[in-house]
Amino acid sequence: MARETTAPAGGGFRPVHHPAGLDDALRIAVEEVWAGRWMAMRDLLERTGADWALRTARTQVLGAVAAGSTIVEAWAAEEGHSVDARVMWARVVVQRAQRAHRQRHPEAVHLEHQAREACRLAVEAAPADPVPWICLLTLASLDERQERPEHQLQPWEIMLPPGPWGLLSRIWERDQCNREAFHRMLQFFQACTTGAAASVSAVDFARWVASWAPAGSALLVLPLFAYADLHRRQAADPRGQGRSDALLRSQWSVDPIRSETLRAYRGWFATLGHGGHAPLSVPDLSHLAFAMWSARHYAEAAEVFAAMGAHTAVQPWASFTDDPSRPDLATEEFLRARRHCLGA
């Protein structure tokens, strides 16, 4: 995961990319992990306690940051009794298995088996914690052919496709409406369903989740992630007119995307008043800001940009540039939208 970067000087406002986002306490722990020290991570998770939503978000970031080093191994060697160290080990090995799978690395299968064993040990050590089950749900996306029986279970809603619904149930028992859990399910459908059906299944799943998600829940933003992925696929389709086609963005100003955008704004963002017991997710804010801007709700988009402060995310901005592999183009797109909305 990249460290903090900023836009080139000269434009005044300098957006920040940092994995900790708006969570200042997490930022300190991340910086310590980058420096090769694990005690701040340990102390942060101890203070986080059983706030499952916050624990999930923090362990996700710390796992991604620590996966490229041996810092969690050092922690476990020093404090072998630590439950948090065992949970973080599951996070780290799952992250490594994901990376190896994406790169088609020859050790990918071995790392996946190692990750599943780490998750099993974490479940035993922390039976009330949703994070080990979230790790197992993350690994489900690696089973692209859905060969494992636990990834073929019938859905909660009859119109949705089969999938790892049993794993989601285990998480639901521990933390209903867990943000990462439903994002992992969305990623499963995107990865394990072929062709156009992948986007259809993902969008249907996300819209179903938003249909019952309670007010104040970040799950109301989930459809915006599904639509952004759909449009990434459309833009990358060689039969299409290209990534810059204005038609792609115009779809965000009409239903059903516009209705989902307004539901996310009114049901999630507006109810929180930029607050809550845990820091808001920068990716959630980024997708909502993009959607409100594309739907021409500039005043509301300006509120979302203001809530992001100096922070930004690469997506979904990169998907609507000529070269989505260049973060600088994503930053330019973000700045253009931000200036437009705050100026309006």
CSV table of C-alpha atoms in Angstrom, one decimal:
chain,number,residue,atom,x,y,z
A,1,MET,CA,0.0,0.0,0.0
A,2,ALA,CA,1.4,3.4,-1.0
A,3,ARG,CA,2.6,5.9,1.5
A,4,GLU,CA,1.3,9.4,1.7
A,5,THR,CA,1.6,11.3,-1.6
A,6,THR,CA,0.5,14.8,-2.6
A,7,ALA,CA,-0.3,16.6,-5.8
A,8,PRO,CA,2.4,18.8,-7.4
A,9,ALA,CA,2.8,22.1,-5.8
A,10,GLY,CA,1.4,25.2,-7.4
A,11,GLY,CA,-2.4,24.7,-7.1
A,12,GLY,CA,-2.8,25.5,-3.4
A,13,PHE,CA,-4.8,22.5,-2.2
A,14,ARG,CA,-2.7,19.4,-2.0
A,15,PRO,CA,-4.7,16.1,-1.7
A,16,VAL,CA,-3.4,13.4,0.5
A,17,HIS,CA,-3.4,9.7,-0.2
A,18,HIS,CA,-2.9,7.8,3.0
A,19,PRO,CA,-4.2,4.3,4.0
A,20,ALA,CA,-5.4,5.6,7.4
A,21,GLY,CA,-7.6,8.2,5.9
A,22,LEU,CA,-9.4,10.2,8.5
A,23,ASP,CA,-8.4,8.0,11.4
A,24,ASP,CA,-5.7,9.9,13.1
A,25,ALA,CA,-4.9,7.2,15.7
A,26,LEU,CA,-4.6,4.7,12.9
A,27,ARG,CA,-2.3,7.0,11.0
A,28,ILE,CA,0.2,6.9,13.9
A,29,ALA,CA,0.2,3.1,14.1
A,30,VAL,CA,0.7,2.9,10.3
A,31,GLU,CA,3.7,5.2,10.4
A,32,GLU,CA,5.1,3.0,13.2
A,33,VAL,CA,4.6,-0.1,11.1
A,34,TRP,CA,6.4,1.5,8.2
A,35,ALA,CA,9.2,2.3,10.6
A,36,GLY,CA,9.4,-1.4,11.6
A,37,ARG,CA,7.8,-1.1,15.0
A,38,TRP,CA,4.8,-3.1,16.1
A,39,MET,CA,4.0,-1.8,19.6
A,40,ALA,CA,1.8,1.1,18.4
A,41,MET,CA,-0.3,-1.4,16.4
A,42,ARG,CA,-0.7,-3.6,19.4
A,43,ASP,CA,-1.7,-0.7,21.7
A,44,LEU,CA,-4.2,0.7,19.1
A,45,LEU,CA,-6.0,-2.7,18.7
A,46,GLU,CA,-6.1,-3.0,22.5
A,47,ARG,CA,-7.7,0.4,22.8
A,48,THR,CA,-10.1,-0.4,20.0
A,49,GLY,CA,-11.4,-3.4,21.9
A,50,ALA,CA,-14.8,-4.9,20.8
A,51,ASP,CA,-15.8,-2.0,18.6
A,52,TRP,CA,-16.1,-4.4,15.7
A,53,ALA,CA,-16.7,-1.8,13.0
A,54,LEU,CA,-13.6,0.1,14.0
A,55,ARG,CA,-11.6,-3.0,14.6
A,56,THR,CA,-12.4,-4.3,11.2
A,57,ALA,CA,-11.4,-1.1,9.5
A,58,ARG,CA,-8.2,-0.8,11.4
A,59,THR,CA,-7.0,-4.4,11.0
A,60,GLN,CA,-7.8,-4.2,7.3
A,61,VAL,CA,-5.5,-1.3,6.8
A,62,LEU,CA,-2.8,-2.6,9.2
A,63,GLY,CA,-2.8,-6.0,7.5
A,64,ALA,CA,-2.3,-4.4,4.1
A,65,VAL,CA,0.5,-2.2,5.4
A,66,ALA,CA,2.3,-5.0,7.3
A,67,ALA,CA,2.0,-7.6,4.6
A,68,GLY,CA,5.2,-6.6,2.9
A,69,SER,CA,7.3,-7.0,6.1
A,70,THR,CA,7.9,-9.5,8.9
A,71,ILE,CA,6.7,-7.1,11.6
A,72,VAL,CA,3.6,-9.2,12.6
A,73,GLU,CA,5.8,-12.3,12.8
A,74,ALA,CA,8.1,-10.3,15.2
A,75,TRP,CA,5.2,-9.3,17.3
A,76,ALA,CA,3.9,-12.9,17.5
A,77,ALA,CA,7.3,-14.2,18.4
A,78,GLU,CA,7.6,-11.7,21.2
A,79,GLU,CA,4.0,-12.1,22.5
A,80,GLY,CA,2.9,-15.5,21.5
A,81,HIS,CA,-0.1,-15.3,23.8
A,82,SER,CA,-1.5,-12.3,22.0
A,83,VAL,CA,-5.0,-12.8,20.4
A,84,ASP,CA,-4.6,-9.6,18.4
A,85,ALA,CA,-1.3,-10.8,17.0
A,86,ARG,CA,-2.9,-14.0,15.8
A,87,VAL,CA,-5.8,-12.1,14.2
A,88,MET,CA,-3.3,-9.8,12.5
A,89,TRP,CA,-1.3,-12.8,11.3
A,90,ALA,CA,-4.5,-13.9,9.5
A,91,ARG,CA,-4.9,-10.5,8.0
A,92,VAL,CA,-1.3,-10.4,6.7
A,93,VAL,CA,-1.3,-13.9,5.2
A,94,VAL,CA,-4.6,-13.3,3.5
A,95,GLN,CA,-3.2,-10.1,2.0
A,96,ARG,CA,-0.2,-12.0,0.7
A,97,ALA,CA,-2.4,-14.7,-0.7
A,98,GLN,CA,-4.4,-12.1,-2.6
A,99,ARG,CA,-1.3,-10.5,-4.0
A,100,ALA,CA,0.1,-13.8,-5.1
A,101,HIS,CA,-3.1,-14.8,-6.8
A,102,ARG,CA,-3.3,-11.5,-8.7
A,103,GLN,CA,0.3,-12.0,-9.9
A,104,ARG,CA,-0.2,-15.7,-10.7
A,105,HIS,CA,2.8,-16.4,-8.5
A,106,PRO,CA,3.8,-20.1,-8.2
A,107,GLU,CA,3.4,-19.9,-4.4
A,108,ALA,CA,-0.2,-18.7,-4.7
A,109,VAL,CA,-1.8,-22.0,-3.8
A,110,HIS,CA,0.6,-22.6,-0.8
A,111,LEU,CA,-0.1,-19.1,0.5
A,112,GLU,CA,-3.8,-19.6,0.2
A,113,HIS,CA,-3.6,-22.8,2.3
A,114,GLN,CA,-1.4,-21.0,4.8
A,115,ALA,CA,-4.0,-18.2,5.0
A,116,ARG,CA,-6.9,-20.6,5.6
A,117,GLU,CA,-5.0,-22.2,8.5
A,118,ALA,CA,-4.2,-18.8,10.0
A,119,CYS,CA,-7.9,-17.9,9.8
A,120,ARG,CA,-8.8,-21.2,11.5
A,121,LEU,CA,-6.4,-20.5,14.4
A,122,ALA,CA,-7.7,-16.9,14.6
A,123,VAL,CA,-11.3,-18.1,14.8
A,124,GLU,CA,-10.3,-20.4,17.7
A,125,ALA,CA,-8.4,-17.6,19.5
A,126,ALA,CA,-11.1,-15.0,19.1
A,127,PRO,CA,-14.5,-16.7,18.6
A,128,ALA,CA,-16.5,-13.5,19.0
A,129,ASP,CA,-14.4,-11.5,16.6
A,130,PRO,CA,-15.8,-11.0,13.0
A,131,VAL,CA,-12.4,-10.3,11.5
A,132,PRO,CA,-11.2,-14.0,11.1
A,133,TRP,CA,-14.4,-14.8,9.3
A,134,ILE,CA,-14.0,-11.7,7.1
A,135,CYS,CA,-10.5,-13.0,6.2
A,136,LEU,CA,-12.1,-16.3,5.1
A,137,LEU,CA,-14.7,-14.4,3.1
A,138,THR,CA,-11.9,-12.4,1.5
A,139,LEU,CA,-10.2,-15.7,0.4
A,140,ALA,CA,-13.5,-16.7,-1.3
A,141,SER,CA,-12.7,-14.4,-4.2
A,142,LEU,CA,-9.7,-16.5,-5.0
A,143,ASP,CA,-11.9,-19.5,-5.7
A,144,GLU,CA,-12.9,-18.1,-9.1
A,145,ARG,CA,-14.5,-21.4,-10.2
A,146,GLN,CA,-16.4,-21.7,-7.0
A,147,GLU,CA,-15.0,-25.2,-6.4
A,148,ARG,CA,-15.3,-25.1,-2.6
A,149,PRO,CA,-18.7,-26.1,-1.2
A,150,GLU,CA,-18.9,-23.2,1.2
A,151,HIS,CA,-18.8,-20.9,-1.8
A,152,GLN,CA,-21.8,-22.4,-3.4
A,153,LEU,CA,-24.5,-21.9,-0.8
A,154,GLN,CA,-28.0,-20.6,-1.6
A,155,PRO,CA,-28.5,-16.9,-1.1
A,156,TRP,CA,-30.5,-15.1,1.6
A,157,GLU,CA,-32.6,-13.5,-1.2
A,158,ILE,CA,-34.0,-15.9,-3.9
A,159,MET,CA,-33.1,-13.7,-6.8
A,160,LEU,CA,-29.4,-13.4,-6.0
A,161,PRO,CA,-26.8,-15.9,-7.0
A,162,PRO,CA,-25.2,-18.7,-4.8
A,163,GLY,CA,-22.0,-17.8,-3.0
A,164,PRO,CA,-20.3,-17.8,0.4
A,165,TRP,CA,-23.5,-16.9,2.3
A,166,GLY,CA,-22.6,-19.1,5.2
A,167,LEU,CA,-19.4,-17.1,5.8
A,168,LEU,CA,-21.4,-13.9,5.6
A,169,SER,CA,-23.9,-15.4,8.2
A,170,ARG,CA,-21.0,-16.0,10.6
A,171,ILE,CA,-20.0,-12.4,10.3
A,172,TRP,CA,-23.6,-11.2,10.7
A,173,GLU,CA,-23.9,-13.1,13.9
A,174,ARG,CA,-21.0,-11.1,15.3
A,175,ASP,CA,-21.5,-7.7,13.7
A,176,GLN,CA,-24.6,-7.0,11.6
A,177,CYS,CA,-24.1,-4.6,8.7
A,178,ASN,CA,-20.3,-5.0,8.8
A,179,ARG,CA,-19.0,-2.7,6.0
A,180,GLU,CA,-16.1,-4.8,4.9
A,181,ALA,CA,-18.0,-8.1,4.9
A,182,PHE,CA,-20.5,-6.9,2.3
A,183,HIS,CA,-17.8,-5.3,0.2
A,184,ARG,CA,-16.0,-8.7,0.2
A,185,MET,CA,-19.2,-10.3,-1.0
A,186,LEU,CA,-19.5,-7.7,-3.7
A,187,GLN,CA,-15.9,-8.5,-4.7
A,188,PHE,CA,-16.7,-12.2,-4.8
A,189,PHE,CA,-19.5,-11.7,-7.3
A,190,GLN,CA,-17.2,-9.5,-9.4
A,191,ALA,CA,-14.4,-12.0,-9.4
A,192,CYS,CA,-16.3,-15.3,-9.6
A,193,THR,CA,-19.0,-14.6,-12.1
A,194,THR,CA,-17.9,-14.5,-15.7
A,195,GLY,CA,-18.6,-11.9,-18.4
A,196,ALA,CA,-21.4,-9.5,-18.2
A,197,ALA,CA,-23.1,-11.6,-15.6
A,198,ALA,CA,-20.4,-10.5,-13.1
A,199,SER,CA,-21.5,-6.9,-13.2
A,200,VAL,CA,-25.2,-7.8,-13.2
A,201,SER,CA,-24.8,-10.0,-10.1
A,202,ALA,CA,-22.7,-7.5,-8.3
A,203,VAL,CA,-25.1,-4.6,-9.0
A,204,ASP,CA,-28.1,-6.7,-8.0
A,205,PHE,CA,-26.4,-7.7,-4.8
A,206,ALA,CA,-25.4,-4.1,-3.9
A,207,ARG,CA,-28.9,-2.8,-4.6
A,208,TRP,CA,-30.4,-5.5,-2.5
A,209,VAL,CA,-28.2,-4.6,0.4
A,210,ALA,CA,-29.0,-0.9,0.1
A,211,SER,CA,-32.7,-1.7,0.0
A,212,TRP,CA,-32.7,-2.8,3.7
A,213,ALA,CA,-29.6,-1.1,5.1
A,214,PRO,CA,-30.5,1.1,8.0
A,215,ALA,CA,-30.1,4.9,8.1
A,216,GLY,CA,-26.6,5.8,8.9
A,217,SER,CA,-25.1,2.6,7.5
A,218,ALA,CA,-22.2,2.9,5.0
A,219,LEU,CA,-23.8,0.0,3.2
A,220,LEU,CA,-26.0,2.5,1.5
A,221,VAL,CA,-22.9,3.5,-0.5
A,222,LEU,CA,-22.3,-0.1,-1.8
A,223,PRO,CA,-24.2,0.3,-5.1
A,224,LEU,CA,-21.9,3.2,-6.1
A,225,PHE,CA,-19.0,0.8,-5.9
A,226,ALA,CA,-20.8,-1.7,-8.0
A,227,TYR,CA,-21.8,0.9,-10.6
A,228,ALA,CA,-18.2,2.2,-10.7
A,229,ASP,CA,-16.9,-1.3,-11.4
A,230,LEU,CA,-19.6,-1.8,-14.1
A,231,HIS,CA,-18.4,1.3,-15.8
A,232,ARG,CA,-14.8,0.3,-15.5
A,233,ARG,CA,-15.7,-2.9,-17.4
A,234,GLN,CA,-17.7,-1.0,-20.0
A,235,ALA,CA,-14.8,1.5,-20.6
A,236,ALA,CA,-12.3,-1.3,-20.9
A,237,ASP,CA,-14.5,-3.2,-23.5
A,238,PRO,CA,-12.7,-3.0,-26.8
A,239,ARG,CA,-16.1,-3.0,-28.5
A,240,GLY,CA,-16.9,0.3,-26.8
A,241,GLN,CA,-16.1,3.9,-27.7
A,242,GLY,CA,-13.2,4.3,-25.3
A,243,ARG,CA,-12.7,5.2,-21.7
A,244,SER,CA,-13.4,8.9,-22.1
A,245,ASP,CA,-16.8,8.4,-23.6
A,246,ALA,CA,-19.1,11.1,-22.0
A,247,LEU,CA,-21.9,8.5,-22.2
A,248,LEU,CA,-20.4,6.6,-19.3
A,249,ARG,CA,-20.5,9.6,-17.0
A,250,SER,CA,-24.0,10.7,-18.2
A,251,GLN,CA,-25.4,7.4,-16.8
A,252,TRP,CA,-24.8,8.7,-13.3
A,253,SER,CA,-27.3,11.5,-13.7
A,254,VAL,CA,-30.3,9.2,-14.5
A,255,ASP,CA,-32.1,6.5,-12.7
A,256,PRO,CA,-31.4,4.0,-11.2
A,257,ILE,CA,-27.9,5.3,-10.4
A,258,ARG,CA,-29.1,8.8,-9.5
A,259,SER,CA,-31.7,7.4,-7.1
A,260,GLU,CA,-29.1,5.2,-5.4
A,261,THR,CA,-26.7,8.2,-5.1
A,262,LEU,CA,-29.4,10.3,-3.4
A,263,ARG,CA,-30.3,7.4,-1.1
A,264,ALA,CA,-26.6,7.2,-0.1
A,265,TYR,CA,-26.4,10.9,0.5
A,266,ARG,CA,-29.6,11.3,2.4
A,267,GLY,CA,-29.6,7.9,4.3
A,268,TRP,CA,-25.9,7.8,5.2
A,269,PHE,CA,-24.0,11.0,4.8
A,270,ALA,CA,-26.7,13.6,5.8
A,271,THR,CA,-27.7,11.6,8.8
A,272,LEU,CA,-24.1,11.4,10.2
A,273,GLY,CA,-23.5,15.1,10.0
A,274,HIS,CA,-19.8,14.4,9.2
A,275,GLY,CA,-19.5,12.6,12.5
A,276,GLY,CA,-20.2,9.3,14.3
A,277,HIS,CA,-18.3,7.1,16.7
A,278,ALA,CA,-15.8,6.1,14.0
A,279,PRO,CA,-14.0,8.0,11.2
A,280,LEU,CA,-15.7,8.0,7.9
A,281,SER,CA,-14.2,5.9,5.1
A,282,VAL,CA,-12.4,8.0,2.5
A,283,PRO,CA,-13.3,5.4,-0.3
A,284,ASP,CA,-17.0,5.8,0.6
A,285,LEU,CA,-16.7,9.5,0.6
A,286,SER,CA,-14.8,9.5,-2.7
A,287,HIS,CA,-17.4,7.4,-4.4
A,288,LEU,CA,-20.2,9.5,-3.1
A,289,ALA,CA,-18.5,12.7,-4.1
A,290,PHE,CA,-17.9,11.4,-7.6
A,291,ALA,CA,-21.5,10.2,-7.9
A,292,MET,CA,-23.0,13.5,-6.6
A,293,TRP,CA,-20.8,15.5,-9.0
A,294,SER,CA,-21.6,13.3,-12.0
A,295,ALA,CA,-25.3,13.6,-11.1
A,296,ARG,CA,-24.9,17.4,-11.1
A,297,HIS,CA,-25.8,17.8,-7.4
A,298,TYR,CA,-23.0,20.2,-6.9
A,299,ALA,CA,-24.0,21.7,-3.6
A,300,GLU,CA,-24.3,18.3,-2.0
A,301,ALA,CA,-21.1,17.1,-3.6
A,302,ALA,CA,-19.4,20.1,-2.1
A,303,GLU,CA,-20.4,19.0,1.4
A,304,VAL,CA,-18.9,15.5,0.7
A,305,PHE,CA,-15.7,17.1,-0.6
A,306,ALA,CA,-15.5,19.2,2.6
A,307,ALA,CA,-15.9,16.2,4.8
A,308,MET,CA,-13.0,14.5,3.0
A,309,GLY,CA,-10.7,17.4,4.1
A,310,ALA,CA,-7.3,17.0,2.5
A,311,HIS,CA,-7.9,13.3,1.7
A,312,THR,CA,-8.8,11.5,-1.5
A,313,ALA,CA,-8.8,8.1,-3.0
A,314,VAL,CA,-7.7,6.9,-6.5
A,315,GLN,CA,-11.1,5.4,-7.3
A,316,PRO,CA,-13.4,5.9,-8.9
A,317,TRP,CA,-11.7,8.9,-10.4
A,318,ALA,CA,-9.0,6.8,-12.2
A,319,SER,CA,-11.7,4.8,-14.0
A,320,PHE,CA,-12.8,7.9,-15.9
A,321,THR,CA,-9.4,9.0,-17.2
A,322,ASP,CA,-7.6,8.0,-20.4
A,323,ASP,CA,-5.1,5.9,-18.4
A,324,PRO,CA,-6.5,4.4,-15.2
A,325,SER,CA,-3.0,3.2,-14.2
A,326,ARG,CA,-1.8,6.7,-13.7
A,327,PRO,CA,-2.7,8.1,-10.2
A,328,ASP,CA,-1.7,11.6,-11.3
A,329,LEU,CA,-4.6,11.6,-13.8
A,330,ALA,CA,-7.0,10.4,-11.1
A,331,THR,CA,-5.8,13.3,-8.9
A,332,GLU,CA,-6.4,15.8,-11.7
A,333,GLU,CA,-9.9,14.5,-12.2
A,334,PHE,CA,-10.6,14.7,-8.5
A,335,LEU,CA,-9.3,18.3,-8.3
A,336,ARG,CA,-11.3,19.3,-11.3
A,337,ALA,CA,-14.5,18.0,-9.7
A,338,ARG,CA,-13.7,19.5,-6.3
A,339,ARG,CA,-13.0,22.9,-7.7
A,340,HIS,CA,-16.2,22.8,-9.7
A,341,CYS,CA,-18.4,21.8,-6.8
A,342,LEU,CA,-16.8,24.1,-4.1
A,343,GLY,CA,-16.9,26.9,-6.6
A,344,ALA,CA,-20.6,26.3,-7.4
